[in-house]
């Protein structure tokens, strides 16, 4: 289990299913497509429509392509390494 990213804060949130634990499964609010007060993700950063997220429940880190606005390429999701970059390095 990874620690929370030092850039994680409650100021940036996203409501996307965690591909690791899917803790929102069974939540009536989430299943209706509404924003739930308990099943949000830390929004670590973004580049255009590509979001970099961390789950507060299991601390999994991943990237999610929203497809909204200027997209970064094909595919709904891209996994990133523990350092927050595709190769796992610490990044900027």
XYZ file of N, CA and C in Angstrom:
276
model
N 0.840 -1.170 0.000
C 0.000 0.000 0.000
C 0.892 1.243 0.000
N 0.624 2.135 -0.923
C 1.392 3.366 -1.036
C 0.917 4.397 -0.013
N 1.804 5.272 0.433
C 1.341 6.390 1.260
C 0.624 7.405 0.374
N -0.141 8.283 0.985
C -0.778 9.331 0.203
C 0.288 10.231 -0.397
N 0.077 10.642 -1.624
C 0.979 11.540 -2.318
C 1.064 12.859 -1.548
N 2.251 13.436 -1.414
C 2.364 14.697 -0.678
C 1.576 15.844 -1.313
N 1.202 15.713 -2.590
C 0.413 16.742 -3.265
C -1.083 16.500 -3.127
N -1.468 15.388 -2.509
C -2.887 15.080 -2.347
C -3.494 16.018 -1.317
N -4.591 16.581 -1.675
C -5.294 17.476 -0.773
C -6.772 17.472 -1.103
N -7.576 17.864 -0.167
C -9.014 17.825 -0.392
C -9.494 18.941 -1.318
N -8.605 19.853 -1.716
C -8.995 20.931 -2.618
C -9.249 20.464 -4.037
N -8.608 19.389 -4.461
C -8.797 18.838 -5.800
C -9.388 17.451 -5.704
N -10.610 17.297 -6.194
C -11.284 16.003 -6.108
C -11.844 15.605 -7.462
N -12.003 14.313 -7.647
C -12.621 13.772 -8.852
C -13.478 12.584 -8.454
N -14.545 12.368 -9.171
C -15.446 11.246 -8.897
C -15.317 10.258 -10.041
N -14.340 9.356 -9.912
C -14.023 8.331 -10.900
C -13.866 7.021 -10.139
N -14.328 5.923 -10.712
C -14.173 4.613 -10.056
C -12.702 4.256 -9.934
N -12.287 3.786 -8.766
C -10.915 3.323 -8.577
C -10.774 1.963 -9.251
N -9.797 1.802 -10.164
C -9.619 0.517 -10.827
C -9.039 -0.555 -9.910
N -8.576 -0.168 -8.725
C -7.978 -1.123 -7.806
C -8.996 -1.691 -6.815
N -9.740 -0.820 -6.135
C -10.648 -1.317 -5.093
C -12.122 -1.115 -5.414
N -12.456 -0.228 -6.332
C -13.844 0.084 -6.693
C -14.735 0.165 -5.457
N -14.295 0.984 -4.490
C -15.009 1.105 -3.212
C -16.395 1.722 -3.335
N -16.716 2.317 -4.485
C -18.035 2.926 -4.638
C -19.104 1.942 -5.084
N -18.700 0.714 -5.391
C -19.667 -0.310 -5.806
C -20.665 -0.549 -4.669
N -21.930 -0.536 -5.013
C -22.973 -0.740 -4.017
C -23.491 0.550 -3.394
N -22.872 1.676 -3.722
C -23.318 2.975 -3.208
C -24.425 3.488 -4.138
N -25.605 3.671 -3.597
C -26.747 4.101 -4.413
C -26.488 5.447 -5.085
N -25.871 6.373 -4.374
C -25.590 7.701 -4.933
C -24.638 7.595 -6.118
N -23.550 6.849 -5.970
C -22.581 6.672 -7.052
C -23.207 5.941 -8.241
N -24.008 4.936 -7.973
C -24.629 4.170 -9.050
C -25.629 4.999 -9.847
N -26.135 6.080 -9.257
C -27.029 6.991 -9.968
C -26.253 8.053 -10.742
N -24.906 8.003 -10.674
C -24.063 8.945 -11.394
C -23.963 10.302 -10.717
N -24.310 10.363 -9.439
C -24.225 11.623 -8.690
C -22.930 11.664 -7.891
N -22.517 12.854 -7.459
C -21.293 12.998 -6.676
C -21.569 12.659 -5.217
N -20.901 11.654 -4.744
C -21.066 11.136 -3.388
C -20.047 11.801 -2.465
N -20.435 12.048 -1.245
C -19.522 12.683 -0.291
C -18.447 11.729 0.222
N -18.571 10.443 -0.039
C -17.614 9.484 0.489
C -16.723 8.797 -0.527
N -17.064 8.852 -1.823
C -16.317 8.078 -2.820
C -15.699 8.974 -3.887
N -14.861 9.886 -3.456
C -14.144 10.773 -4.363
C -12.680 10.366 -4.380
N -11.916 10.919 -5.325
C -10.481 10.631 -5.477
C -9.707 11.945 -5.378
N -8.486 11.865 -4.885
C -7.612 13.026 -4.899
C -7.223 13.315 -6.347
N -7.373 14.551 -6.774
C -6.896 14.987 -8.077
C -5.492 15.540 -7.856
N -4.476 14.742 -8.188
C -3.087 15.126 -7.945
C -2.625 16.191 -8.930
N -2.995 16.005 -10.184
C -2.659 16.971 -11.234
C -3.434 16.579 -12.479
N -3.323 17.398 -13.504
C -3.928 17.061 -14.789
C -3.139 17.723 -15.904
N -3.208 17.111 -17.064
C -2.635 17.659 -18.284
C -3.731 17.577 -19.322
N -4.375 18.705 -19.586
C -5.519 18.686 -20.487
C -6.601 17.796 -19.903
N -7.005 16.804 -20.661
C -8.072 15.911 -20.221
C -7.562 14.677 -19.471
N -6.247 14.561 -19.280
C -5.657 13.419 -18.575
C -5.509 13.770 -17.090
N -6.249 13.055 -16.240
C -6.218 13.287 -14.802
C -5.274 12.314 -14.126
N -4.532 12.775 -13.118
C -3.669 11.931 -12.306
C -4.324 11.877 -10.923
N -4.724 10.678 -10.516
C -5.577 10.497 -9.348
C -4.977 9.569 -8.312
N -5.464 9.700 -7.071
C -5.115 8.753 -6.016
C -6.367 8.466 -5.207
N -6.592 7.195 -4.922
C -7.752 6.755 -4.146
C -7.437 6.901 -2.656
N -8.263 7.622 -1.892
C -8.001 7.743 -0.461
C -8.262 6.446 0.304
N -9.034 5.524 -0.290
C -9.334 4.259 0.395
C -8.184 3.276 0.353
N -7.614 3.066 -0.852
C -6.542 2.064 -0.996
C -5.203 2.684 -1.395
N -5.147 3.996 -1.610
C -3.977 4.792 -1.999
C -3.426 4.462 -3.390
N -4.190 3.731 -4.203
C -3.778 3.421 -5.576
C -3.652 4.719 -6.373
N -2.611 4.815 -7.218
C -2.376 5.981 -8.068
C -2.531 5.545 -9.519
N -3.272 6.323 -10.305
C -3.461 6.015 -11.710
C -3.803 7.279 -12.481
N -3.810 7.160 -13.812
C -4.215 8.253 -14.690
C -5.499 7.856 -15.384
N -6.335 8.851 -15.632
C -7.637 8.602 -16.262
C -7.870 9.641 -17.357
N -8.112 9.172 -18.570
C -8.416 10.048 -19.693
C -9.910 10.314 -19.700
N -10.293 11.578 -19.507
C -11.714 11.924 -19.439
C -12.369 11.987 -20.807
N -11.590 12.291 -21.826
C -12.166 12.456 -23.157
C -12.874 13.792 -23.313
N -12.789 14.642 -22.309
C -13.442 15.947 -22.344
C -12.451 16.989 -22.830
N -12.808 17.740 -23.831
C -11.907 18.777 -24.339
C -10.813 18.178 -25.199
N -9.620 18.719 -25.104
C -8.476 18.257 -25.893
C -7.922 16.984 -25.260
N -8.086 15.837 -25.937
C -7.624 14.565 -25.386
C -6.149 14.348 -25.656
N -5.562 13.436 -24.912
C -4.138 13.136 -25.011
C -3.876 11.894 -25.842
N -4.887 11.154 -26.251
C -4.687 9.956 -27.041
C -5.775 8.938 -26.764
N -5.730 7.792 -27.456
C -6.767 6.782 -27.295
C -6.684 6.059 -25.957
N -7.784 5.463 -25.556
C -7.814 4.655 -24.344
C -8.445 5.385 -23.182
N -9.262 4.661 -22.397
C -9.959 5.288 -21.279
C -9.093 5.503 -20.045
N -8.034 4.730 -19.863
C -7.234 4.874 -18.641
C -5.798 4.444 -18.912
N -4.883 5.036 -18.196
C -3.469 4.707 -18.293
C -2.944 4.568 -16.879
N -2.230 3.510 -16.610
C -1.657 3.331 -15.272
C -0.335 4.070 -15.188
N -0.049 4.603 -14.025
C 1.230 5.254 -13.801
C 1.899 4.614 -12.607
N 3.209 4.756 -12.541
C 3.992 4.133 -11.480
C 3.848 4.841 -10.148
N 4.456 4.273 -9.092
C 4.332 4.827 -7.750
C 4.846 6.243 -7.607
N 5.765 6.663 -8.470
C 6.280 8.023 -8.396
C 5.396 9.037 -9.096
N 4.298 8.569 -9.690
C 3.383 9.470 -10.357
C 3.669 9.678 -11.828
N 4.610 8.905 -12.382
C 4.947 9.011 -13.792
C 4.825 7.628 -14.417
N 4.715 7.547 -15.761
C 4.551 6.239 -16.391
C 5.656 5.234 -16.067
N 6.883 5.703 -15.846
C 7.974 4.777 -15.557
C 8.252 4.619 -14.059
N 7.476 5.289 -13.214
C 7.651 5.165 -11.767
C 8.662 6.121 -11.173
N 9.288 6.973 -12.032
C 10.268 7.927 -11.506
C 9.566 9.031 -10.719
N 10.294 9.766 -9.893
C 9.670 10.783 -9.042
C 8.970 11.892 -9.802
N 9.360 12.166 -11.053
C 8.723 13.217 -11.831
C 9.218 14.594 -11.417
N 8.511 15.648 -11.904
C 8.970 17.016 -11.623
C 8.826 17.411 -10.186
